[in-house]
Coordinates of C-alpha atoms and ligand atoms in Angstrom, one line a residue:
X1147 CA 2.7 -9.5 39.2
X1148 CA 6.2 -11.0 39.2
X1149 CA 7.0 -14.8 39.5
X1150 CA 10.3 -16.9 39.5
X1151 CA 10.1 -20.5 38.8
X1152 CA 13.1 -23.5 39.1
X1153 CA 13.8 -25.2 35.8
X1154 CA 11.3 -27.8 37.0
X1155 CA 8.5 -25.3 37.7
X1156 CA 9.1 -24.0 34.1
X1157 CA 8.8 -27.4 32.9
X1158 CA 5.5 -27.8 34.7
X1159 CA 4.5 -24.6 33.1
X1160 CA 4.7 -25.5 29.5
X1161 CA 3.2 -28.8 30.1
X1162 CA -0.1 -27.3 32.0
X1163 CA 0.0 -24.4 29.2
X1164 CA 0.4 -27.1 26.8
X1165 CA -3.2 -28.6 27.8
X1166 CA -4.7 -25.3 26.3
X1167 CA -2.8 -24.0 23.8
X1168 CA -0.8 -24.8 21.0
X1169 CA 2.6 -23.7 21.6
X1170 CA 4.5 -22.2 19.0
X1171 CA 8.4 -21.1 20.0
X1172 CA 11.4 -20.7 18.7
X1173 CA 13.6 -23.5 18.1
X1174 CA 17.6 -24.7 17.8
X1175 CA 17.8 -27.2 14.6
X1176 CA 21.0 -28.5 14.4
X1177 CA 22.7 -29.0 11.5
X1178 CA 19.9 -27.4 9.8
X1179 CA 21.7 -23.4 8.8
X1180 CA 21.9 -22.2 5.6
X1181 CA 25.7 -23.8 5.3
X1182 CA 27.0 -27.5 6.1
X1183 CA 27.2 -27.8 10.0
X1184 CA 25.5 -24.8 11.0
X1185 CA 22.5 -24.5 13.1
X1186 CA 19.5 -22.6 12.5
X1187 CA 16.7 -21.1 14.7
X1188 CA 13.6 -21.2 13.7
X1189 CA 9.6 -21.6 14.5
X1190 CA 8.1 -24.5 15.5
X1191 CA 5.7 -26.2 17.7
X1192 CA 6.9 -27.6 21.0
X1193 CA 5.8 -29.4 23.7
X1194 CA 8.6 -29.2 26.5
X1195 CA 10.1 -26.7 27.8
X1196 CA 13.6 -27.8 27.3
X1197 CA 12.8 -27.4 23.2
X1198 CA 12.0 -23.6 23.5
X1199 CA 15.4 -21.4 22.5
X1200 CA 15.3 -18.3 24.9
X1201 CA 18.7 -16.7 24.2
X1202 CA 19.2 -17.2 20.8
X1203 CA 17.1 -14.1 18.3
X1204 CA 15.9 -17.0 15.7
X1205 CA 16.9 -16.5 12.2
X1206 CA 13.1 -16.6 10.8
X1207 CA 10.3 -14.9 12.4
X1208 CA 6.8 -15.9 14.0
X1209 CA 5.1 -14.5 11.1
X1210 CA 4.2 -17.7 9.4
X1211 CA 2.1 -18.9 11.9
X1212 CA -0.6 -15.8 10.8
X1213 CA 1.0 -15.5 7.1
X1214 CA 1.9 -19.0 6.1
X1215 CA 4.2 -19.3 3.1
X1216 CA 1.2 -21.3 1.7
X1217 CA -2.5 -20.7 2.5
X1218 CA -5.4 -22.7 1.2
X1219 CA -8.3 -19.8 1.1
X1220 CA -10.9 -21.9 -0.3
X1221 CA -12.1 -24.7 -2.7
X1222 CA -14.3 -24.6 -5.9
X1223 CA -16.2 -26.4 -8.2
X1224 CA -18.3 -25.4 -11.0
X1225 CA -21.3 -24.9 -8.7
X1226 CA -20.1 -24.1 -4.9
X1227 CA -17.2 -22.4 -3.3
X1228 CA -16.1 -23.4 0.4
X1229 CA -13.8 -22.2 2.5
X1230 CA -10.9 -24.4 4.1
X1231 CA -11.2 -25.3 7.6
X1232 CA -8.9 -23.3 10.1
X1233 CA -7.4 -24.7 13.4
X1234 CA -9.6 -23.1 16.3
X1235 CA -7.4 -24.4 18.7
X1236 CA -5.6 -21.3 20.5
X1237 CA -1.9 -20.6 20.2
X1238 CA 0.3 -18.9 22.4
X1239 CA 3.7 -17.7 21.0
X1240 CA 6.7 -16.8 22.4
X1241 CA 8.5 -13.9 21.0
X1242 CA 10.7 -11.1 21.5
X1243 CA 10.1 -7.0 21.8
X1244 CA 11.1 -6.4 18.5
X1245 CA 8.4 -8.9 17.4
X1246 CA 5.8 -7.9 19.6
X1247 CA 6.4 -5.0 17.7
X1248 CA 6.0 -6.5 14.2
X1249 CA 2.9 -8.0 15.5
X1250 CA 1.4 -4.5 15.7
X1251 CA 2.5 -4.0 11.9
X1252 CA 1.2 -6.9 10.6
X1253 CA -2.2 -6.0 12.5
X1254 CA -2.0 -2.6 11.1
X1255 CA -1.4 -4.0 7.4
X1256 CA -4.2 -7.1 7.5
X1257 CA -7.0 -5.1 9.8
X1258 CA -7.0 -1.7 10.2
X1259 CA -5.7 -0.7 6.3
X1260 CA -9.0 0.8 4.8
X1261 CA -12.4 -0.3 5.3
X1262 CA -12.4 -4.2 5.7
X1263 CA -10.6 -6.4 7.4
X1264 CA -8.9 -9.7 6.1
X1265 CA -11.3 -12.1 7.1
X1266 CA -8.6 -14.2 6.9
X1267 CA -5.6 -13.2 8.6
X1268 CA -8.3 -12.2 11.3
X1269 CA -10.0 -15.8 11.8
X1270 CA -6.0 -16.8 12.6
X1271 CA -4.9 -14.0 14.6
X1272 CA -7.9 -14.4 17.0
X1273 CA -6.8 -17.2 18.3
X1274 CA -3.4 -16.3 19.2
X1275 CA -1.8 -15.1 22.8
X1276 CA 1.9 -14.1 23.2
X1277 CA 4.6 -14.7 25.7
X1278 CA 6.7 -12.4 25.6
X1279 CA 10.7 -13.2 25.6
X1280 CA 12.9 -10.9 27.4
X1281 CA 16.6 -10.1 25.6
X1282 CA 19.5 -9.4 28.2
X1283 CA 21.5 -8.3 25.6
X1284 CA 21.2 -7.1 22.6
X1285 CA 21.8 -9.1 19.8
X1286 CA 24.6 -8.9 16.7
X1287 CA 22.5 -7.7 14.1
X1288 CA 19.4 -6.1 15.9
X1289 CA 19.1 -2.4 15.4
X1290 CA 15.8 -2.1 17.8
X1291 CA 17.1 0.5 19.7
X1292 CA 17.0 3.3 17.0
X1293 CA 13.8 1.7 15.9
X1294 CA 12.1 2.2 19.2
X1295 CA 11.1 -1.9 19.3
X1296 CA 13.0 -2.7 21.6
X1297 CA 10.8 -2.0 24.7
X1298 CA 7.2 -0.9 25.9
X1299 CA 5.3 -3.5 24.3
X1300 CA 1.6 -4.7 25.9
X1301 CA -0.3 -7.0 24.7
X1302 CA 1.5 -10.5 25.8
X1303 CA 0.2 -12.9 28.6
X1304 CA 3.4 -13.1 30.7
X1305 CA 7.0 -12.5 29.7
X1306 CA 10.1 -14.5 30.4
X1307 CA 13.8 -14.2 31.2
X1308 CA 16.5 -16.8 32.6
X1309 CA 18.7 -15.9 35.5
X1310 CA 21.1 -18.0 37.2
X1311 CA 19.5 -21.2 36.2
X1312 CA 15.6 -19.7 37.0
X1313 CA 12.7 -18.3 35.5
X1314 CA 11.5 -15.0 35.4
X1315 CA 7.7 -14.0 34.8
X1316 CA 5.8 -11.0 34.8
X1317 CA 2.6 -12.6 34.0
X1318 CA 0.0 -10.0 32.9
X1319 CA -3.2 -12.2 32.4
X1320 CA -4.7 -12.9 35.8
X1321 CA -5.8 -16.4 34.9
X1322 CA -2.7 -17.2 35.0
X1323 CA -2.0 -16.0 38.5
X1324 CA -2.8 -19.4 40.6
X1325 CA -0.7 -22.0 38.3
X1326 CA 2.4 -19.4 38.5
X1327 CA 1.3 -18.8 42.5
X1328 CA 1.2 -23.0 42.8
X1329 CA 4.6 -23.4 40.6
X1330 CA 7.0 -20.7 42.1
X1331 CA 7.4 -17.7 44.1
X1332 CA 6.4 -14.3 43.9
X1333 CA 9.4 -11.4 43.2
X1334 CA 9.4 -8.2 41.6
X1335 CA 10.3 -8.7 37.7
X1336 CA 10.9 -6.6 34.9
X1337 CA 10.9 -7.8 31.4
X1338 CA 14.1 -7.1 30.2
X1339 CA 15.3 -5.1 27.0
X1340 CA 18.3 -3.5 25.8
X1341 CA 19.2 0.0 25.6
X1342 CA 22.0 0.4 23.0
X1343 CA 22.8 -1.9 20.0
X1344 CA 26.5 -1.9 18.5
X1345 CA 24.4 -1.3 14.9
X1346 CA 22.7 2.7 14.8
X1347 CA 20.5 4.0 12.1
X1348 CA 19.7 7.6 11.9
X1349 CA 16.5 8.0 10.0
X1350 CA 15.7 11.1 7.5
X1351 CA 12.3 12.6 8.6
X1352 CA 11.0 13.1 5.2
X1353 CA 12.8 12.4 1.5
X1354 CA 12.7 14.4 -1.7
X1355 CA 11.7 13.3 -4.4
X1356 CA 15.1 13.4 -6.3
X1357 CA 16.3 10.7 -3.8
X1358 CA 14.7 8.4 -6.7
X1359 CA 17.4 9.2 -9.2
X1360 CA 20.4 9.4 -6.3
X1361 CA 22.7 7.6 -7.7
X1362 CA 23.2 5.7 -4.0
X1363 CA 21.0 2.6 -4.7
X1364 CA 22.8 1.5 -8.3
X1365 CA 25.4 -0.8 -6.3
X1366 CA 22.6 -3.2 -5.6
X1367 CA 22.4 -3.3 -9.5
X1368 CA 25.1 -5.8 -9.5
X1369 CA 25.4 -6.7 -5.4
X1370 CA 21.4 -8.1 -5.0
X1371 CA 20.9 -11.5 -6.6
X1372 CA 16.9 -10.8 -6.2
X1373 CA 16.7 -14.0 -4.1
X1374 CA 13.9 -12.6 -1.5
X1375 CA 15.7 -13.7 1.3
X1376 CA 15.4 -10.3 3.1
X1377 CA 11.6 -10.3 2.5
X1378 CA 10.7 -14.1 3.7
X1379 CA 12.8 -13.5 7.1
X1380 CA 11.3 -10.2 8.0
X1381 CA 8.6 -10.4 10.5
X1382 CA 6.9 -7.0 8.7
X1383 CA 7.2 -8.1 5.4
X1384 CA 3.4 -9.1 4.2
X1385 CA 3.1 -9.6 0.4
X1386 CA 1.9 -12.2 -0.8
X1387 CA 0.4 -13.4 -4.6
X1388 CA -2.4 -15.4 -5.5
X1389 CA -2.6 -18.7 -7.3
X1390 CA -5.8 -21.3 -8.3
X1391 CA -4.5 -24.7 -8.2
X1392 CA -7.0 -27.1 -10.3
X1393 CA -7.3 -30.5 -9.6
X1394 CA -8.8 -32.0 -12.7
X1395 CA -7.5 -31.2 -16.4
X1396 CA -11.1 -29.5 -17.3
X1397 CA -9.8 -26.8 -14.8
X1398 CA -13.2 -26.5 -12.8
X1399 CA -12.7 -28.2 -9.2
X1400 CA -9.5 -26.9 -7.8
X1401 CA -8.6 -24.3 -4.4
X1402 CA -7.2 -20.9 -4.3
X1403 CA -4.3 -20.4 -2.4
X1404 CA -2.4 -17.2 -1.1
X1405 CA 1.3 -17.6 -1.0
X1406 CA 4.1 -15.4 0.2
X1407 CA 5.3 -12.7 -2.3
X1408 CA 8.6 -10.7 -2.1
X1409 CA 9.0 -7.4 -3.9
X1410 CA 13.0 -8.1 -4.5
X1411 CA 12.1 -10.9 -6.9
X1412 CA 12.0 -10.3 -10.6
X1413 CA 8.5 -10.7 -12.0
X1414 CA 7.1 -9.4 -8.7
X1415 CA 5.4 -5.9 -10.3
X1416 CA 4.8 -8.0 -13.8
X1417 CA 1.4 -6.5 -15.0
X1418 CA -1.1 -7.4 -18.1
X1419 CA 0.1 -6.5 -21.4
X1420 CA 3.6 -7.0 -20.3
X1421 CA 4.8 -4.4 -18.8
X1422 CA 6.7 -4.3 -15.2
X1423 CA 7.6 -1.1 -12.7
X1424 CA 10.5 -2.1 -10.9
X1425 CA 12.8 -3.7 -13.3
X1426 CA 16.5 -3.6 -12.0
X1427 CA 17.3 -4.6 -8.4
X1428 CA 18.0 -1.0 -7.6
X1429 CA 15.1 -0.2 -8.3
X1430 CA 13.7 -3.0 -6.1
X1431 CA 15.8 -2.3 -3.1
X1432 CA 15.0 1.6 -3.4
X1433 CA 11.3 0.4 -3.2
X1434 CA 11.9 -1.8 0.1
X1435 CA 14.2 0.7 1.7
X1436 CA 11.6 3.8 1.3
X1437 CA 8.9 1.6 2.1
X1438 CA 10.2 0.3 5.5
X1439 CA 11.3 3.9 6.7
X1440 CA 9.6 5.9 5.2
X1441 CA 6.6 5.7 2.8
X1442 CA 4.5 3.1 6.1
X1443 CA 5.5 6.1 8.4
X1444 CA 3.4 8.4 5.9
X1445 CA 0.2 6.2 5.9
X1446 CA 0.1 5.1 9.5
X1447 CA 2.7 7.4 11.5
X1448 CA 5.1 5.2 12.4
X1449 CA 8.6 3.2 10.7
X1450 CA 7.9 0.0 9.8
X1451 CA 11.0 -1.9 9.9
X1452 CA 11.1 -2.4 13.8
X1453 CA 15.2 -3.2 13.4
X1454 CA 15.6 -7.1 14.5
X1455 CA 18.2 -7.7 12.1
X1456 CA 17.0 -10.7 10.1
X1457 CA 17.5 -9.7 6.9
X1458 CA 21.1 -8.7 7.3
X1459 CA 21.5 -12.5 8.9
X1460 CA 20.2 -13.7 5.6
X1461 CA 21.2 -12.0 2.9
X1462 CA 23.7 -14.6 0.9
X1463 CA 25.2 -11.0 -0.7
X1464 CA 25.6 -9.4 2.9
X1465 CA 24.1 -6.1 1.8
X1466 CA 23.3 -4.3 5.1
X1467 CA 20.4 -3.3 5.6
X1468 CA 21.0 0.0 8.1
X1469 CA 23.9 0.8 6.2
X1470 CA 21.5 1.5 3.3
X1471 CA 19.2 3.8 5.8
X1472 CA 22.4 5.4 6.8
X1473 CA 23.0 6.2 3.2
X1474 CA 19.5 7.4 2.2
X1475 CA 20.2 9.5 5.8
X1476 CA 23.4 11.1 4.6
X1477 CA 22.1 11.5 1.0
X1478 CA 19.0 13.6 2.3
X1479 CA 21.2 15.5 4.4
X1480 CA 23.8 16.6 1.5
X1481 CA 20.7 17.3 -0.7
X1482 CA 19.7 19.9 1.6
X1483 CA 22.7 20.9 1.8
X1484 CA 23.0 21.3 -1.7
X1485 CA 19.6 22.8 -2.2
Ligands
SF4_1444 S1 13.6 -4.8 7.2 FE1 15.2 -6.1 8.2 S2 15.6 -5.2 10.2 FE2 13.7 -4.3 9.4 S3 12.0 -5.6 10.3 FE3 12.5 -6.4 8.3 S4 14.0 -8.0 8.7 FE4 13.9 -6.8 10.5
SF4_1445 S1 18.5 -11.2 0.6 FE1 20.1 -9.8 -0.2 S2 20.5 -10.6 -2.3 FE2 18.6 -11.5 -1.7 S3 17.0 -10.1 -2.4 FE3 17.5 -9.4 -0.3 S4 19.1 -7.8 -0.6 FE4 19.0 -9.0 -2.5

């Protein structure tokens, strides 16, 4: 059912939401961008509804509020183990299609990738809702369109777009019904999404195997610096390493904690006895590109990469990102071609 709200009902909104959940949005920090005097957006919680960025796609994703950069999993001493304390208290995120989309992803990656589930991502997850941000237009970078993440997403209490100075709901969970009934009028809404992006990637449906040696991925040899930056910003991106933290120099009372990994870093694939698989950032970037459209789609039958964009915002190199599935597209076609 559809709702439109003044800027004062919307303010009354997040404050009555704000009695039950944690609310986590993203957020215009001045002066706090990569470079002197730029702005970022980012993730944060917020209280008032004036805080909450709705037009701008932020520059990091949602993702570390259900795969924080660092995770105390538990503590030990000689005798016991026990496991940190989690936040019960529910949290309702706003997003956007493309991250709704993610969301599905990470699921995918942390609870239904073999037998178990991760206990846990799952104890943080279940305590999440999402509001869902519409986009108007799409945004500089985003490539959701080709991706198919840019619409026809469930799974979010209500959804939100500005018009002419009001609010726009299509609220979804029927709790919610009376407080958007007492703060605004009803009105048919759709949750907008775009339908073309200036950026297009064409995707190959499968990839030989002599797309290893093509000789397409050795610029990155001296254009990737191996920083990570694609991997932390990407709201599909899930690695993450392990590491024991002792507290006392005997080394037997400490916590483990699980911290966010990225596969473009050297050292990432170091293994015992001193040996590593993806040495050169070629290599690296071969191994990201394949796995985001093509090797995820083999497993679970679907792309990965959901095309918001982020990484091309934050690469300090400006290596494209959908350029480089263009390529691997082209380079499978001449193959054939060839073959
Ligand atoms: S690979 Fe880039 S475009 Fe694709 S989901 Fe990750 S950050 Fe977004
Ligand atoms: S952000 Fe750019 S330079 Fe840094 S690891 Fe990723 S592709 Fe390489």
């Amino acid at each position: 059912m559809g709702f439109v709200l003044s800027e004062k009902g919307f303010e009354k909104l997040i404050r009555h939401l704000s009695d039950t959940y944690r609310l986590y949005a993203p957020v215009l920090k001045p002066g706090e961008g990569r470079f002197t005097d730029t702005d970022v957006v980012r993730y944060d919680f917020v209280k008032d509804s004036a805080e909450i960025e709705l037009s701008k796609k932020s520059d990091y994703s949602f993702k570390e509020i259900l795969t924080p950069l660092s995770e105390t999993l538990f503590y030990f001493t000689e005798q016991e183990m026990k496991e940190a304390d989690a936040d019960e208290q529910p949290v309702l995120v706003f997003l956007r299609n493309c991250d709704l989309h993610a969301l599905r992803r990470l699921d995918q990656i942390y609870l239904q990738n073999g037998t178990s589930q991760d206990w846990f991502y799952n104890r943080i997850r279940r305590n999440l809702s999402f509001a869902l941000i519409g986009c108007a237009e799409s945004c500089e970078d985003g490539f959701c369109v080709s991706m198919g993440a840019n619409k026809n997403v469930e799974g979010y209490l209500f959804s939100i777009d500005q018009e002419d100075g009001k609010f726009l709901f299509d609220v979804k969970d029927f709790s919610l019904l009376p407080v958007f009934a007492d703060l605004g009028n009803e009105a048919e809404v759709t949750p907008r999404f775009v339908t073309e992006n200036k950026v297009q990637v064409s995707i190959p449906e499968t990839v030989p195997n002599s797309i290893y040696q093509n000789p397409i991925w050795d610029e990155y040899n001296t254009r990737c610096i191996g920083c990570g930056r694609c991997n932390f910003v990407c709201p599909t991106c899930t690695c993450y390493t392990m590491q024991d933290v002792f507290y006392t120099e005997n080394g037997k009372v400490g916590e483990r904690r699980r911290v966010a990994a990225s596969c473009m870093v050297d050292g990432y694939t170091n293994v015992a006895g001193g040996g590593q698989y993806r040495k050169s950032s070629a290599e690296r970037m071969r191994f990201k590109v394949l796995h985001k459209v093509y090797d995820f789609r083999r497993r679970f039958g679907y792309d990965m990469c959901v095309g918001c964009g982020r990484c091309d915002m934050a690469c300090p190199e400006y290596i494209s990102f959908p350029v480089c599935i263009n390529k691997l597209n082209r380079a499978v076609k001449e193959g054939q071609i060839h073959e």
